[in-house]
Coordinates of C-alpha atoms in Angstrom, one line a residue:
M1361 CA 3.9 -18.9 20.0
S1362 CA 3.8 -19.2 24.2
E1363 CA 0.5 -19.8 25.8
K1364 CA 0.3 -16.3 26.1
Q1365 CA 0.8 -15.1 22.9
T1366 CA -1.8 -17.7 21.6
E1367 CA -3.9 -16.7 24.4
F1368 CA -3.7 -13.1 22.8
M1369 CA -4.3 -13.9 19.3
A1370 CA -7.0 -16.4 19.9
G1371 CA -10.1 -13.5 19.4
R1372 CA -8.2 -11.7 16.1
L1373 CA -8.4 -12.9 12.2
I1374 CA -4.5 -14.2 12.2
S1375 CA -4.7 -14.0 8.7
M1376 CA -5.0 -10.5 8.3
D1377 CA -2.5 -9.9 10.5
A1378 CA -0.4 -11.9 8.4
Y1379 CA -1.1 -10.6 5.2
R1380 CA 0.1 -7.0 6.4
G1381 CA 2.7 -8.0 7.7
F1382 CA 3.9 -9.3 4.9
V1383 CA 2.8 -6.2 2.6
M1384 CA 4.4 -4.1 5.4
F1385 CA 7.5 -6.5 5.0
L1386 CA 7.6 -6.0 1.0
M1387 CA 8.1 -2.4 2.2
T1388 CA 11.0 -2.8 4.5
A1389 CA 12.8 -5.2 2.1
E1390 CA 13.9 -1.8 0.2
L1391 CA 16.8 -1.6 2.5
L1392 CA 18.3 -4.5 1.3
S1393 CA 18.7 -3.3 -2.4
F1394 CA 18.5 -6.0 -4.5
H1395 CA 18.9 -3.5 -7.4
R1396 CA 22.8 -2.9 -6.3
L1397 CA 23.5 -6.9 -6.7
H1398 CA 21.8 -6.6 -10.0
E1399 CA 24.1 -3.8 -11.1
A1400 CA 27.3 -5.6 -9.9
F1401 CA 25.9 -8.8 -11.6
P1402 CA 24.2 -8.0 -14.8
D1403 CA 24.1 -11.9 -15.9
S1404 CA 22.2 -13.4 -12.6
S1405 CA 18.5 -14.0 -13.5
F1406 CA 18.2 -14.2 -9.7
W1407 CA 19.2 -10.9 -8.6
A1408 CA 17.7 -9.0 -11.7
F1409 CA 14.1 -10.5 -10.8
L1410 CA 14.5 -9.4 -7.2
A1411 CA 15.3 -6.0 -8.5
H1412 CA 12.4 -5.9 -10.4
H1413 CA 10.1 -6.8 -8.1
Q1414 CA 11.4 -4.6 -5.1
D1415 CA 10.8 -1.7 -7.3
H1416 CA 7.4 0.5 -9.1
V1417 CA 7.8 -0.1 -13.0
E1418 CA 7.8 2.5 -14.9
W1419 CA 3.9 3.4 -15.8
A1420 CA 1.6 0.1 -16.9
G1421 CA 1.5 -3.4 -15.6
C1422 CA 2.8 -4.7 -12.1
S1423 CA 5.6 -6.0 -9.7
L1424 CA 5.2 -8.0 -6.5
H1425 CA 6.5 -4.1 -5.0
D1426 CA 3.2 -2.4 -6.7
L1427 CA 0.5 -4.3 -4.5
I1428 CA 1.6 -2.8 -1.6
Q1429 CA -0.6 0.1 -1.4
P1430 CA -3.6 -1.4 -2.9
S1431 CA -3.0 -4.3 -0.4
F1432 CA -2.8 -1.6 2.6
S1433 CA -5.5 0.1 1.7
F1434 CA -7.5 -3.3 0.4
L1435 CA -6.6 -4.6 4.2
V1436 CA -8.3 -1.3 6.1
G1437 CA -11.3 -2.1 4.2
V1438 CA -11.4 -5.6 4.9
A1439 CA -10.7 -4.5 8.9
L1440 CA -13.9 -1.8 9.1
P1441 CA -16.6 -4.3 9.6
Y1442 CA -14.4 -5.4 12.7
S1443 CA -14.1 -2.0 13.8
I1444 CA -17.6 -1.0 14.0
A1445 CA -18.9 -4.5 15.3
S1446 CA -16.5 -4.2 18.1
R1447 CA -17.5 -0.4 18.6
Q1448 CA -21.3 -1.1 18.8
L1449 CA -20.6 -3.8 20.8
K1450 CA -19.3 -1.0 22.9
G1451 CA -22.6 0.9 22.8
Q1452 CA -21.0 3.7 20.7
S1453 CA -23.5 5.9 19.1
F1454 CA -23.1 6.6 15.0
N1455 CA -22.3 10.5 15.8
V1456 CA -19.4 9.0 18.3
Q1457 CA -18.0 6.6 15.6
F1458 CA -18.0 9.2 12.4
G1459 CA -15.7 11.3 15.0
H1460 CA -13.2 9.1 15.2
A1461 CA -13.5 8.2 11.8
L1462 CA -12.9 11.9 10.7
R1463 CA -10.2 12.1 13.7
R1464 CA -8.3 9.1 12.4
S1465 CA -8.5 10.3 8.9
L1466 CA -7.2 13.6 10.0
I1467 CA -4.3 11.7 11.4
L1468 CA -3.6 9.5 8.6
I1469 CA -3.3 12.9 6.6
L1470 CA -1.1 15.0 8.9
L1471 CA 1.4 12.0 9.6
G1472 CA 1.7 11.3 6.4
I1473 CA 2.9 15.1 4.8
F1474 CA 5.0 15.1 8.1
L1475 CA 6.8 11.7 6.8
R1476 CA 7.0 13.1 3.2
S1477 CA 8.0 16.6 5.1
T1478 CA 11.8 14.9 6.9
H1479 CA 14.7 15.8 5.7
R1480 CA 12.7 19.2 3.6
E1481 CA 13.6 22.7 4.4
Q1482 CA 9.8 23.3 4.7
T1483 CA 6.7 21.4 4.7
N1484 CA 6.0 19.5 2.4
F1485 CA 2.2 19.5 0.7
T1486 CA 1.6 16.0 -1.2
F1487 CA -1.1 14.1 -0.8
E1488 CA -0.1 10.7 -3.2
D1489 CA 1.2 8.6 -0.8
T1490 CA -0.2 5.7 1.4
L1491 CA -1.0 7.2 4.3
T1492 CA -3.0 10.2 2.8
Q1493 CA -4.4 8.6 0.3
I1494 CA -6.3 6.1 2.9
G1495 CA -7.1 9.3 5.0
L1496 CA -8.4 11.1 2.4
G1497 CA -11.3 8.5 1.7
Y1498 CA -11.6 6.6 5.0
P1499 CA -15.0 9.3 6.4
F1500 CA -16.6 7.9 2.6
L1501 CA -15.5 4.3 3.1
F1502 CA -16.6 4.0 7.2
L1503 CA -20.0 5.9 5.7
L1504 CA -20.6 3.3 3.5
G1505 CA -19.5 0.5 5.9
H1506 CA -22.9 1.6 7.3
A1507 CA -24.8 1.4 3.9
R1508 CA -26.5 -2.3 2.6
P1509 CA -24.3 -4.7 0.2
K1510 CA -25.8 -3.7 -2.8
I1511 CA -25.4 0.5 -2.3
Q1512 CA -21.1 -0.3 -1.4
W1513 CA -21.3 -2.6 -5.0
G1514 CA -22.9 0.2 -6.6
A1515 CA -21.0 3.5 -5.0
F1516 CA -17.9 1.0 -6.0
A1517 CA -19.8 0.7 -9.7
A1518 CA -20.3 4.8 -10.2
I1519 CA -16.6 5.3 -8.5
L1520 CA -14.7 3.5 -11.3
A1521 CA -16.8 3.8 -14.2
G1522 CA -16.4 8.3 -12.7
Y1523 CA -13.4 8.8 -12.5
W1524 CA -12.6 6.8 -15.8
L1525 CA -14.9 9.2 -17.4
M1526 CA -13.7 12.1 -15.5
F1527 CA -10.2 11.2 -17.6
I1528 CA -11.6 10.6 -20.6
L1529 CA -13.3 14.3 -20.2
Y1530 CA -10.3 16.1 -20.2
P1531 CA -8.2 16.9 -23.4
A1532 CA -6.0 14.3 -24.3
P1533 CA -2.8 15.8 -25.0
G1534 CA -2.4 17.0 -28.6
A1535 CA 0.9 16.5 -31.0
D1536 CA 2.5 19.8 -29.7
F1537 CA 2.2 18.7 -26.6
V1538 CA 6.1 19.4 -24.7
Y1539 CA 6.2 16.7 -23.1
S1540 CA 10.2 17.4 -21.5
A1541 CA 8.0 19.8 -19.6
V1542 CA 6.9 17.9 -16.9
G1543 CA 9.5 15.3 -16.8
V1544 CA 8.5 13.2 -19.6
P1545 CA 11.1 11.9 -22.8
A1546 CA 9.0 12.7 -26.2
D1547 CA 10.4 8.8 -27.0
W1548 CA 9.2 7.7 -23.9
Q1549 CA 7.5 4.1 -24.5
E1550 CA 4.6 4.4 -22.7
H1551 CA 3.1 6.9 -24.2
Y1552 CA -0.5 5.9 -25.8
T1553 CA -2.9 7.1 -28.3
G1554 CA -6.6 6.8 -28.5
L1555 CA -9.1 6.4 -24.9
M1556 CA -5.5 5.2 -23.2
A1557 CA -3.9 8.8 -24.6
H1558 CA -6.1 10.5 -21.3
F1559 CA -4.0 8.9 -19.0
N1560 CA -0.3 9.3 -20.3
K1561 CA 1.9 10.9 -17.6
N1562 CA 1.9 14.0 -16.5
S1563 CA -0.6 14.9 -19.5
N1564 CA -3.7 13.9 -18.0
L1565 CA -6.5 14.9 -15.4
A1566 CA -5.0 14.8 -11.9
W1567 CA -1.8 16.2 -13.1
A1568 CA -3.8 18.8 -14.2
F1569 CA -5.5 19.3 -10.8
D1570 CA -2.5 19.2 -8.9
T1571 CA -1.1 22.0 -11.5
W1572 CA -3.9 23.5 -9.8
F1573 CA -4.3 22.2 -5.8
L1574 CA -0.9 22.0 -4.6
N1575 CA 0.4 25.4 -5.5
L1576 CA -2.3 26.6 -2.8
F1577 CA -0.3 25.8 0.1
P1578 CA 3.3 26.7 0.2
R1579 CA 5.8 25.3 -1.6
P1580 CA 10.1 26.6 -2.4
K1581 CA 9.0 26.9 -5.7
P1582 CA 5.8 26.1 -8.1
F1583 CA 4.2 22.3 -8.2
L1584 CA 4.8 21.9 -11.9
Y1585 CA 4.6 18.2 -11.9
N1586 CA 5.4 14.7 -9.5
G1587 CA 8.3 12.9 -11.3
G1588 CA 6.7 9.8 -10.8
G1589 CA 3.2 10.6 -12.1
Y1590 CA 1.2 9.9 -8.5
A1591 CA -1.4 12.2 -8.1
T1592 CA -3.6 13.3 -5.2
L1593 CA -6.9 12.8 -7.0
S1594 CA -5.7 8.5 -6.6
F1595 CA -7.8 8.5 -3.2
I1596 CA -10.7 8.3 -5.3
P1597 CA -10.1 5.4 -6.4
T1598 CA -8.5 4.1 -3.5
L1599 CA -11.3 4.3 -1.9
G1600 CA -12.5 1.9 -4.5
T1601 CA -10.1 -0.5 -3.7
M1602 CA -10.5 -0.1 0.3
L1603 CA -14.5 -1.1 -0.8
L1604 CA -13.1 -4.2 -2.6
G1605 CA -11.5 -4.9 1.5
L1606 CA -14.9 -4.4 2.9
Q1607 CA -16.8 -6.4 1.1
A1608 CA -14.3 -9.5 2.1
G1609 CA -14.5 -8.0 5.6
N1610 CA -18.6 -8.5 5.3
W1611 CA -17.6 -11.6 3.6
L1612 CA -15.6 -12.8 6.3
R1613 CA -18.2 -11.8 9.1
G1614 CA -20.9 -13.2 7.1
G1615 CA -21.0 -16.5 8.3
F1616 CA -19.5 -18.2 5.5
D1617 CA -18.2 -21.7 6.1
N1618 CA -14.2 -21.8 4.5
Q1619 CA -14.8 -23.8 1.6
A1620 CA -18.1 -20.8 0.5
L1621 CA -16.2 -18.3 1.7
L1622 CA -12.1 -19.4 -0.2
K1623 CA -14.5 -19.8 -3.1
R1624 CA -15.8 -16.3 -3.3
F1625 CA -12.0 -14.6 -2.9
V1626 CA -10.9 -16.9 -5.4
L1627 CA -13.7 -16.1 -7.8
A1628 CA -13.5 -12.5 -7.2
G1629 CA -9.7 -12.4 -7.5
V1630 CA -10.0 -13.6 -10.7
A1631 CA -12.9 -11.8 -12.0
G1632 CA -10.9 -9.0 -11.1
L1633 CA -7.8 -9.8 -12.8
V1634 CA -9.7 -10.5 -15.8
L1635 CA -11.7 -7.2 -16.1
G1636 CA -8.6 -5.8 -15.4
T1637 CA -6.3 -7.0 -18.5
L1638 CA -9.5 -7.0 -20.8
C1639 CA -10.3 -3.1 -20.0
H1640 CA -5.8 -3.2 -20.8
L1641 CA -5.5 -4.8 -24.2
L1642 CA -9.0 -3.8 -25.5
G1643 CA -7.8 -0.3 -25.2
I1644 CA -10.4 0.3 -23.1
C1645 CA -8.1 2.2 -20.1
P1646 CA -4.5 1.2 -18.6
V1647 CA -3.7 -0.7 -15.7
V1648 CA -1.9 1.7 -14.1
K1649 CA -0.9 2.3 -10.3
R1650 CA 0.4 5.5 -9.8
I1651 CA -2.7 7.5 -10.9
W1652 CA -4.7 4.2 -9.6
T1653 CA -6.4 3.9 -12.8
P1654 CA -10.2 2.0 -13.1
A1655 CA -8.1 -1.3 -14.3
W1656 CA -5.3 -0.6 -11.8
V1657 CA -8.1 -1.0 -9.2
L1658 CA -9.5 -4.0 -10.8
F1659 CA -6.5 -5.9 -11.5
S1660 CA -4.9 -5.4 -8.2
G1661 CA -7.7 -5.8 -6.3
G1662 CA -7.7 -9.8 -7.7
W1663 CA -4.2 -9.5 -6.3
C1664 CA -5.5 -8.4 -3.2
F1665 CA -8.5 -11.4 -2.7
L1666 CA -6.2 -14.0 -3.9
L1667 CA -3.6 -13.2 -1.4
L1668 CA -5.9 -12.8 1.5
A1669 CA -7.2 -16.4 0.5
F1670 CA -3.9 -17.9 0.4
F1671 CA -3.7 -16.3 4.3
Y1672 CA -6.7 -17.3 5.3
W1673 CA -6.2 -20.9 3.7
V1674 CA -3.3 -21.8 5.4
I1675 CA -3.8 -19.9 8.4
D1676 CA -7.2 -19.8 9.8
V1677 CA -8.5 -23.0 8.0
R1678 CA -5.6 -25.4 8.2
K1679 CA -4.1 -24.6 11.1
K1680 CA -0.6 -23.7 9.9
R1681 CA 0.4 -20.4 12.1
R1682 CA 3.4 -20.6 13.6
W1683 CA 5.5 -19.8 10.6
A1684 CA 3.1 -16.9 10.3
F1685 CA 4.6 -15.2 13.6
P1686 CA 7.0 -12.8 12.4
L1687 CA 4.3 -11.5 10.1
V1688 CA 2.0 -11.2 12.7
V1689 CA 4.7 -9.2 14.7
I1690 CA 4.7 -6.8 12.0
G1691 CA 1.5 -7.2 11.1
M1692 CA -0.5 -5.8 14.5
N1693 CA 1.4 -2.5 14.5
S1694 CA 2.1 -1.9 10.9
I1695 CA 1.6 2.4 11.6
A1696 CA 4.7 1.7 14.0
I1697 CA 7.3 -0.2 11.4
Y1698 CA 6.3 2.7 8.3
C1699 CA 7.4 5.1 10.7
L1700 CA 10.4 3.3 11.6
V1701 CA 11.3 2.9 8.1
H1702 CA 10.6 6.8 7.3
L1703 CA 12.5 7.7 10.7
I1704 CA 15.6 6.0 11.8
D1705 CA 16.1 3.7 8.7
G1706 CA 19.8 5.7 8.2
F1707 CA 19.9 6.4 11.7
I1708 CA 20.6 2.3 12.3
M1709 CA 22.3 1.5 9.5
N1710 CA 25.0 4.7 10.4
S1711 CA 25.0 3.9 13.6
F1712 CA 26.5 0.0 12.9
Y1713 CA 29.0 1.8 10.1
I1714 CA 30.3 3.9 13.4
H1715 CA 31.1 0.9 15.2
F1716 CA 30.9 -1.5 13.0
G1717 CA 33.1 0.1 10.3
H1718 CA 32.3 -1.1 6.5
A1719 CA 34.4 -4.6 7.0
P1720 CA 32.0 -6.4 8.3
F1721 CA 29.7 -6.2 6.1
R1722 CA 32.4 -7.3 3.3
I1723 CA 32.9 -10.0 4.3
F1724 CA 31.6 -11.8 0.9
G1725 CA 32.9 -8.5 -1.5
E1726 CA 31.5 -5.1 -1.7
A1727 CA 28.3 -5.9 -4.1
Y1728 CA 26.7 -7.4 -1.0
E1729 CA 27.3 -4.6 2.1
Q1730 CA 24.1 -3.3 1.7
L1731 CA 22.0 -6.4 1.6
L1732 CA 23.9 -7.4 4.8
V1733 CA 23.5 -4.0 6.6
G1734 CA 19.6 -3.5 5.5
S1735 CA 19.1 -6.9 7.1
L1736 CA 20.6 -6.4 10.1
T1737 CA 18.1 -3.0 10.4
L1738 CA 15.4 -5.2 9.5
A1739 CA 15.9 -7.4 12.3
V1740 CA 16.8 -4.4 14.7
F1741 CA 13.0 -3.2 13.6
W1742 CA 11.5 -6.4 13.6
V1743 CA 13.1 -6.8 17.5
L1744 CA 11.6 -3.1 18.7
L1745 CA 8.3 -4.6 17.3
W1746 CA 8.4 -7.8 19.1
W1747 CA 9.2 -6.2 22.4
M1748 CA 5.9 -4.0 21.6
Y1749 CA 3.8 -6.7 21.1
R1750 CA 5.0 -8.9 23.9
R1751 CA 4.2 -6.0 26.3
K1752 CA 0.8 -5.0 24.0
L1753 CA 1.9 -2.0 23.0
F1754 CA 0.0 -1.5 19.8
I1755 CA 0.2 2.3 17.8
R1756 CA -3.9 2.2 17.1
I1757 CA -5.1 5.4 15.3

């Protein structure tokens, strides 16, 4: 990094920017389409491994790709104490800050709907994507950000317990439930019994809520189910994930020495992994990202704490920062890269084909074409972000 870059980054928590950049890189890396190489070379364990971690698991469990959304949500919570402190130093009143939080919430919701509506014939009113989920919970996160830690932890416990109870109280699907009518094969391997049956795909409380709520909006046809099982109500436990990030942010600003801080992160991470896994193994609640179960909040939150601990230890404790600069460039403009990927990825790839044809991207064989053109597209995105970074042009909501 240059002296100007170092000076500009001196007042920031670089590990948080690098972690966010890592998460956004995982999202944009979908353009590399590892699954195509896995299909072309089915006997290769290398491509099978990469393909698995570049996609979501079908229902219960976790891949690296599944950690993108919880990490992004977690980091929103980490950043909040810094944002509140900065605005207080500027003399902003609570009402002014809350007004900004409400505006940010609305913009995130509208931006999420806008991006999900591109290439469609009419507005796609959907609320299960990353931006809308954060937007729906952000005002509550802001209010809790001004509360004492005991109240924050109490709210976290109430969210998890209350959300679990809501699902349990909703009737589980009976033997006569027609799963094929909601896009789920009757012989699907992810069907559960007992308490866990209350969390089965497209037959749970969140699915029932959306069959009412989403049909309040104009749609080309009535909403019957989400093909992936995603749901609007997931914003409630997503708030729990953001609250875990809020605690991490409080600890970062709490004056702890590095050793004590890293110990807290690691202990919180291990505790989350253990508790989430136990909930699943004991049949209390499955670890399912798609409906953001309480077990998922604990399990994914554990990984978020451990990933933050890693980036903090390497970058802010050991001061090994140069390697992370490409990630920092991405992480400092996360909204920009989110929009670029959703809006112009196809335009850039098609432009390569228009001007160069397909031949240059098949130099290693047709199977590697998407890998090469996707890599060049990622490079274009990074150069755009680097240009914005050099000129301190950051999209802030």
